[in-house]
mmCIF file of C-alpha atoms in Angstrom:
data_model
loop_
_atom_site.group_PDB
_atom_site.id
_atom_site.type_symbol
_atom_site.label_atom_id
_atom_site.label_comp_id
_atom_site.label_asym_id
_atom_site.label_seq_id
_atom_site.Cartn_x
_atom_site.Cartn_y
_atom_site.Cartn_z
ATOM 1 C CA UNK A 621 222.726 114.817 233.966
ATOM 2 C CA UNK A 622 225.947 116.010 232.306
ATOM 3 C CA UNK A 623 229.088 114.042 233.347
ATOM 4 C CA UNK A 624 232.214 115.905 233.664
ATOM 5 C CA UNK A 625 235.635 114.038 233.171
ATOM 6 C CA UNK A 626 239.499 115.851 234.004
ATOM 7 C CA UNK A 627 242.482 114.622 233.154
ATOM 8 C CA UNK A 628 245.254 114.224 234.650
ATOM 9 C CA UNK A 629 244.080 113.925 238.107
ATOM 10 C CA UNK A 630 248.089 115.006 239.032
ATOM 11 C CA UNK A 631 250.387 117.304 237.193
ATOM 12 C CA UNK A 632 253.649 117.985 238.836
ATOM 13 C CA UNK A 633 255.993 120.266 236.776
ATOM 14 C CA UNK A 634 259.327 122.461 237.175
ATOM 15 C CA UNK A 635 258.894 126.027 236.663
ATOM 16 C CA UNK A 636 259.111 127.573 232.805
ATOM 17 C CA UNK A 637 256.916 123.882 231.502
ATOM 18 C CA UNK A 638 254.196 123.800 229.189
ATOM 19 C CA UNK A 639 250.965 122.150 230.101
ATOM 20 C CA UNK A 640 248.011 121.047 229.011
ATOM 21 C CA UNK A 641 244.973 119.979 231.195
ATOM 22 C CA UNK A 642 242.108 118.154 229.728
ATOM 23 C CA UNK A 643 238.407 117.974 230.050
ATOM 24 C CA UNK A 644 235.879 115.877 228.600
ATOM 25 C CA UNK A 645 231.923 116.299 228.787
ATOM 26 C CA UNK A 646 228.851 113.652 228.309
ATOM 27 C CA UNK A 647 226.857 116.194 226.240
ATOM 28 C CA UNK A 648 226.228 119.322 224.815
ATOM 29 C CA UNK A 649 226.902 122.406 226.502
ATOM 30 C CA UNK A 650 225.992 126.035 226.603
ATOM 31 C CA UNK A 651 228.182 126.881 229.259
ATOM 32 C CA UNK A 652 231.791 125.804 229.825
ATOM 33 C CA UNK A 653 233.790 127.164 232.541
ATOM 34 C CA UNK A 654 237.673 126.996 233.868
ATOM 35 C CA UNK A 655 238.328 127.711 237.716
ATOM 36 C CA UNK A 656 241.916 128.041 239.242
ATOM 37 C CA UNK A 657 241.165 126.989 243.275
ATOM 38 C CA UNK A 658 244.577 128.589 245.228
ATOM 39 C CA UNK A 659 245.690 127.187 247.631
ATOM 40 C CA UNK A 660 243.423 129.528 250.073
ATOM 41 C CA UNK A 661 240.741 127.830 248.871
ATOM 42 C CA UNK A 662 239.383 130.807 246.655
ATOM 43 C CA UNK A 663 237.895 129.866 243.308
ATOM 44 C CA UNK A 664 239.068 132.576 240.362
ATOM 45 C CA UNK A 665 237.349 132.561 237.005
ATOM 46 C CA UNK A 666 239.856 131.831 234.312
ATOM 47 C CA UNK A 667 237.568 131.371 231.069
ATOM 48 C CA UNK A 668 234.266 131.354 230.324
ATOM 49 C CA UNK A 669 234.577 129.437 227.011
ATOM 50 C CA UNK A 670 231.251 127.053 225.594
ATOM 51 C CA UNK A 671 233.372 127.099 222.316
ATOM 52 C CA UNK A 672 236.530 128.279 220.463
ATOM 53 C CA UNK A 673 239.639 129.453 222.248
ATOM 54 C CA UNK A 674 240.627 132.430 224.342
ATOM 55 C CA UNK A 675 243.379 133.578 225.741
ATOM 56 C CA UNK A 676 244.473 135.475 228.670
ATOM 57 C CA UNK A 677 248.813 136.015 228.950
ATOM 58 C CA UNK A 678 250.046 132.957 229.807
ATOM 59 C CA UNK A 679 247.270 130.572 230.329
ATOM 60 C CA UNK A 680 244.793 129.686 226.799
ATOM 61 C CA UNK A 681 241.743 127.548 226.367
ATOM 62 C CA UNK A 682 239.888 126.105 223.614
ATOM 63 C CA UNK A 683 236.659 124.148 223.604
ATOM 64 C CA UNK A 684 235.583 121.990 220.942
ATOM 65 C CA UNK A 685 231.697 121.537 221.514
ATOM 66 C CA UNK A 686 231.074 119.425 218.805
ATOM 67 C CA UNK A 687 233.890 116.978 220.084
ATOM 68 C CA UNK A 688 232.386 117.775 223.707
ATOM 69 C CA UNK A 689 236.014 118.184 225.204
ATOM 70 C CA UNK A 690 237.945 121.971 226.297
ATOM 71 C CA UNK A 691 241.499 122.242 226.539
ATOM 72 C CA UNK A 692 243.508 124.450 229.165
ATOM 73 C CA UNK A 693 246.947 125.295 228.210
ATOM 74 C CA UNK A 694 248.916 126.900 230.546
ATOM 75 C CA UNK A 695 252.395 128.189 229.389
ATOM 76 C CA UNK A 696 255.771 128.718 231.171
ATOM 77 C CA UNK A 697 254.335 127.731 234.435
ATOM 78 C CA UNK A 698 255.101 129.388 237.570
ATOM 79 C CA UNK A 699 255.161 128.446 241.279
ATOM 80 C CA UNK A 700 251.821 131.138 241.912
ATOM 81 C CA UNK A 701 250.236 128.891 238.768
ATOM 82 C CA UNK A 702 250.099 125.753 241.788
ATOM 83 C CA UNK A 703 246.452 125.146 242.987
ATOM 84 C CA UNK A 704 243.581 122.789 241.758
ATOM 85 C CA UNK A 705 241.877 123.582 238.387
ATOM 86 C CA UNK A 706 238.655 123.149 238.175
ATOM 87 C CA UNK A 707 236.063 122.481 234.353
ATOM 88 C CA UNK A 708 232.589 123.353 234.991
ATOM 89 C CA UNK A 709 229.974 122.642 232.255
ATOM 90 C CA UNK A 710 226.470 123.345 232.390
ATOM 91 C CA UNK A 711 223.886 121.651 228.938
ATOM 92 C CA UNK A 712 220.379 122.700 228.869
ATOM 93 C CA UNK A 713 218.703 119.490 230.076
ATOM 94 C CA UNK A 714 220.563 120.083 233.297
ATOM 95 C CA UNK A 715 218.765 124.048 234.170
ATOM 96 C CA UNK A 716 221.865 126.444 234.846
ATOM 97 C CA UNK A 717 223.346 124.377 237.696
ATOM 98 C CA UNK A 718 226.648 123.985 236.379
ATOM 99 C CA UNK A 719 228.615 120.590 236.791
ATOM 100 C CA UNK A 720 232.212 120.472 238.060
ATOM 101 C CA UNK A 721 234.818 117.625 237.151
ATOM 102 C CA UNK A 722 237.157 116.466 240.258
ATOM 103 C CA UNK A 723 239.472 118.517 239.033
ATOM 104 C CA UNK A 724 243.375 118.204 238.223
ATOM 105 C CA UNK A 725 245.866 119.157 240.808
ATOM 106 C CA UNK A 726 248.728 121.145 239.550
ATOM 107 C CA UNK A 727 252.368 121.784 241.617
ATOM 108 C CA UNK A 728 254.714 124.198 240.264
ATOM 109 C CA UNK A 729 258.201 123.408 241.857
ATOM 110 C CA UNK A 730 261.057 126.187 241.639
ATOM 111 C CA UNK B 1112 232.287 146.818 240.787
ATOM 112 C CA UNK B 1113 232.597 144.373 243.852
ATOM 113 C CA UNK B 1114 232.487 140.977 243.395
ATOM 114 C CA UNK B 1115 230.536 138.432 244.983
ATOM 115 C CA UNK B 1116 230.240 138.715 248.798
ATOM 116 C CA UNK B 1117 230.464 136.061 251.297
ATOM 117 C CA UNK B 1118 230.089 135.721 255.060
ATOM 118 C CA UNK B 1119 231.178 135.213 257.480
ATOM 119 C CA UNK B 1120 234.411 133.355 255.815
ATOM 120 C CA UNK B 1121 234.912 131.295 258.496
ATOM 121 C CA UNK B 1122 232.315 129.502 260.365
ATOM 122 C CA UNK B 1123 232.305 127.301 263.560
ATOM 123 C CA UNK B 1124 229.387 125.435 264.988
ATOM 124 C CA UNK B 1125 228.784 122.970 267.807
ATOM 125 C CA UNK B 1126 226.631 119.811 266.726
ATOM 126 C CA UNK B 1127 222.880 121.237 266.916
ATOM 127 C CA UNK B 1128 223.646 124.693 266.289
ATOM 128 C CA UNK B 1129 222.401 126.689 263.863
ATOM 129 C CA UNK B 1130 224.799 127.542 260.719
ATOM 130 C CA UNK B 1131 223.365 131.564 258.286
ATOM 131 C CA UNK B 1132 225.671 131.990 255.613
ATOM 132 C CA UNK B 1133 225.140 135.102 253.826
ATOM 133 C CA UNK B 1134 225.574 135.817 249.997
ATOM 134 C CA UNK B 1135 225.183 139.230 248.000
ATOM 135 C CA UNK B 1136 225.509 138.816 244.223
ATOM 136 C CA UNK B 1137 227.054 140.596 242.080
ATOM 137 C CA UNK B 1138 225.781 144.307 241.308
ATOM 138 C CA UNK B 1139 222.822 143.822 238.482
ATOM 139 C CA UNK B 1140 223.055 140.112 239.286
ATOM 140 C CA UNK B 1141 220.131 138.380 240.395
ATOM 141 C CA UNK B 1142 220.615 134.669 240.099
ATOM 142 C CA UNK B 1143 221.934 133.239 242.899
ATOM 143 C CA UNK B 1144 223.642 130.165 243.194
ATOM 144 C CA UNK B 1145 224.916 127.980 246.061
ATOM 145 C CA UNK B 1146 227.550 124.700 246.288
ATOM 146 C CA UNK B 1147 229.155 122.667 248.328
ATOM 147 C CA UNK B 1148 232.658 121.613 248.220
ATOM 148 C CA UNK B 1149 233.072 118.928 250.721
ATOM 149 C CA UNK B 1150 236.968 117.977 251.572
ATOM 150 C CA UNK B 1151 239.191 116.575 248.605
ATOM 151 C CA UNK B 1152 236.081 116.565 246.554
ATOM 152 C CA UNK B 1153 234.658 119.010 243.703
ATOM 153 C CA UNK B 1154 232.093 121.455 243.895
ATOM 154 C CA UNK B 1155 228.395 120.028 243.951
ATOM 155 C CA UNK B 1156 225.619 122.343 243.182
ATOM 156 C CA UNK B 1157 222.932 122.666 246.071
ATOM 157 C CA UNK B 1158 220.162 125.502 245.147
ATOM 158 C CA UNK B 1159 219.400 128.315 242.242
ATOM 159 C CA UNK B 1160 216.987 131.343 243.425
ATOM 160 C CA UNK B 1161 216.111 134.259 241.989
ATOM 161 C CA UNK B 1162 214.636 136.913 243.780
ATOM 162 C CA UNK B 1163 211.735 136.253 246.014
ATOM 163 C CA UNK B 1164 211.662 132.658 244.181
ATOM 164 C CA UNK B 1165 213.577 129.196 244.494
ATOM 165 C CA UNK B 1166 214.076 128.770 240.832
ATOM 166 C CA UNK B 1167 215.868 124.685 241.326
ATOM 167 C CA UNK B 1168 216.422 122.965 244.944
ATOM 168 C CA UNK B 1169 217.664 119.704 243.445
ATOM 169 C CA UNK B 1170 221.192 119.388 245.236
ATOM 170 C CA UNK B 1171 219.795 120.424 248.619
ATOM 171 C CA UNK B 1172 219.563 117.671 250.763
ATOM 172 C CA UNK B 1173 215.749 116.815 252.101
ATOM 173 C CA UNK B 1174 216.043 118.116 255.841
ATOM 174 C CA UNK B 1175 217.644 120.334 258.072
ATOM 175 C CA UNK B 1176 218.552 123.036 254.948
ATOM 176 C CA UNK B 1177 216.913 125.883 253.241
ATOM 177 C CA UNK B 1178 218.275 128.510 251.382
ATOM 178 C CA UNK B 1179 216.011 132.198 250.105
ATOM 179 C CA UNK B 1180 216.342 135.299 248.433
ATOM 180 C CA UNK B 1181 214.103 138.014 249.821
ATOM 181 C CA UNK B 1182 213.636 141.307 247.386
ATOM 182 C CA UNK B 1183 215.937 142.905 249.534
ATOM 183 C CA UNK B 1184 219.033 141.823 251.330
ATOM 184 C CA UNK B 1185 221.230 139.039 250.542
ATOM 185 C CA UNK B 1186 220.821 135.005 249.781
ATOM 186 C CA UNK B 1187 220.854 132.939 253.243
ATOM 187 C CA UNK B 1188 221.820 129.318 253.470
ATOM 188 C CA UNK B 1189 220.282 128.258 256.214
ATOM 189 C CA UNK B 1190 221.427 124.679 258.041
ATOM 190 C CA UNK B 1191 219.861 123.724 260.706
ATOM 191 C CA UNK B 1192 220.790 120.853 263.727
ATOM 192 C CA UNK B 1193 224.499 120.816 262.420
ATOM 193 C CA UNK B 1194 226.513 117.728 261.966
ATOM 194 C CA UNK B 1195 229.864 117.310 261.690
ATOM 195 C CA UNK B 1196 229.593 115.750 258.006
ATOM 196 C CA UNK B 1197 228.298 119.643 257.088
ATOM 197 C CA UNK B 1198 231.460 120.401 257.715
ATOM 198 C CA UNK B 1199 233.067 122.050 254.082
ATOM 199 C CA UNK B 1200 233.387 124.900 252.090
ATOM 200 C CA UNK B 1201 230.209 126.539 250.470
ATOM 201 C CA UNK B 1202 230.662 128.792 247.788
ATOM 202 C CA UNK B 1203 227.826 130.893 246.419
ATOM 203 C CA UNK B 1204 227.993 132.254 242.424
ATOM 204 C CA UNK B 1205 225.943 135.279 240.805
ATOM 205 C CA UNK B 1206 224.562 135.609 237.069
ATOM 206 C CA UNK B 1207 222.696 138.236 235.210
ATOM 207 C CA UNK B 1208 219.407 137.812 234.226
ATOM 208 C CA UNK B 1209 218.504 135.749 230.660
ATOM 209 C CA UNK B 1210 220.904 133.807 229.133
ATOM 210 C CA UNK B 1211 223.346 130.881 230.226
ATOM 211 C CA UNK B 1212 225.786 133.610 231.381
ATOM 212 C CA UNK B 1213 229.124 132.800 233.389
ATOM 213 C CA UNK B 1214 228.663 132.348 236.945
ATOM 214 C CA UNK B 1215 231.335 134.510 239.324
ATOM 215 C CA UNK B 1216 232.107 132.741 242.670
ATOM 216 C CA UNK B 1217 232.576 134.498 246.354
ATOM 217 C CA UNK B 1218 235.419 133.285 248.660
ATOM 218 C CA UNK B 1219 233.377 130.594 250.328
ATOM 219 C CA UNK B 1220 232.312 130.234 253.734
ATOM 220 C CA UNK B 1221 234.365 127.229 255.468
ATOM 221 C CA UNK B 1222 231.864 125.371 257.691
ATOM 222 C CA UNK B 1223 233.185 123.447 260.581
ATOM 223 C CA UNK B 1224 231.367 121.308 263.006
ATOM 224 C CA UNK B 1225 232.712 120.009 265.919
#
């Protein structure tokens, strides 16, 4: 099946930073999704983005299918923005289960 | 229009015990979707179901779980004879019908076992 790969694994940053968290996938998709996991443990839908870019105030994505990677930027980072974010991609040969990476774990400090 | 439900949120069980956790989808959902997000870990995909019908049961493991759909009421996972490695979060997503639409998560049900 499709293999999901995020980078960094870490992030720590000082509130107002730029980031940029990456994800890399084995093959193509038809479905690529970005999670934010708070620290409650609640999963919230950030993009739904199989290709091009999006964005939504601070945070932005953009997938490049044909270079089978997705981008998350998120922009003057704030100590709410802390939590684990999460790529999910699902590809055809794989049904519609989709795939999650391990994740990167972001801290905001003030 | 409410989001995905989950319950109960929190779970305990005794080792042997019996563990329902309930999902209803999305209004005009009806693909169903559970995973398992064991400790420090990502989230693995267990089951897909559509109404009435287990559509793909490859992440379930062989024995002791089930999960269904009936026409009416909401999506059960059903473990059976807990352990304590059960023990995690399982979160349950919703679709529409048709295409490779974006799946919408509930809060999870935390599972413990002691």
């Amino acid at each position: 099946g499709i293999q999901v790969e995020q980078s960094p694994p870490d992030l720590i940053l000082q509130e107002g930073a730029n980031s940029t968290l990456r994800c890399n996938f084995s093959d193509s998709v038809n479905n690529l999704q970005w999670f934010h996991q708070n620290p409650w443990g609640q999963l919230i839908n950030l993009f739904y983005i199989p290709s091009g870019t999006k964005q939504n105030g601070r945070l932005s994505a953009t997938t490049v299918a044909t270079e089978r990677y997705s981008l998350l930027y998120i922009s003057s980072s704030q100590t709410t923005d802390s939590g684990v974010y999460f790529c999910a991609a699902r590809s055809s040969p794989s049904g519609s289960r989709l795939t999650f990476g391990e994740g990167t774990q972001l801290t905001v400090n003030p | 229009n409410a989001g995905v439900m989950q319950n109960p949120r929190h779970l305990v069980r005794r080792r042997g015990q019996e563990a329902r956790l309930r999902c209803s989808p999305m209004k005009g959902h009806s693909h169903v979707y559970w995973y398992r997000q064991l400790p420090e870990e990502g989230l693995k995909f267990m089951v897909y179901l559509q109404k009435e019908n287990i559509i793909d049961e490859s992440g379930m493991p062989k024995e002791r779980f089930s999960a269904e759909f009936p026409k009416e009421g909401p999506s059960i996972l059903r473990i059976q004879q807990v352990v304590r490695g059960d023990s995690a979060a399982y979160f349950c997503a919703s679709s529409p019908p048709g295409q490779p639409y974006e799946q919408y998560f509930g809060p999870g049900t935390r599972l413990t076992v002691t």
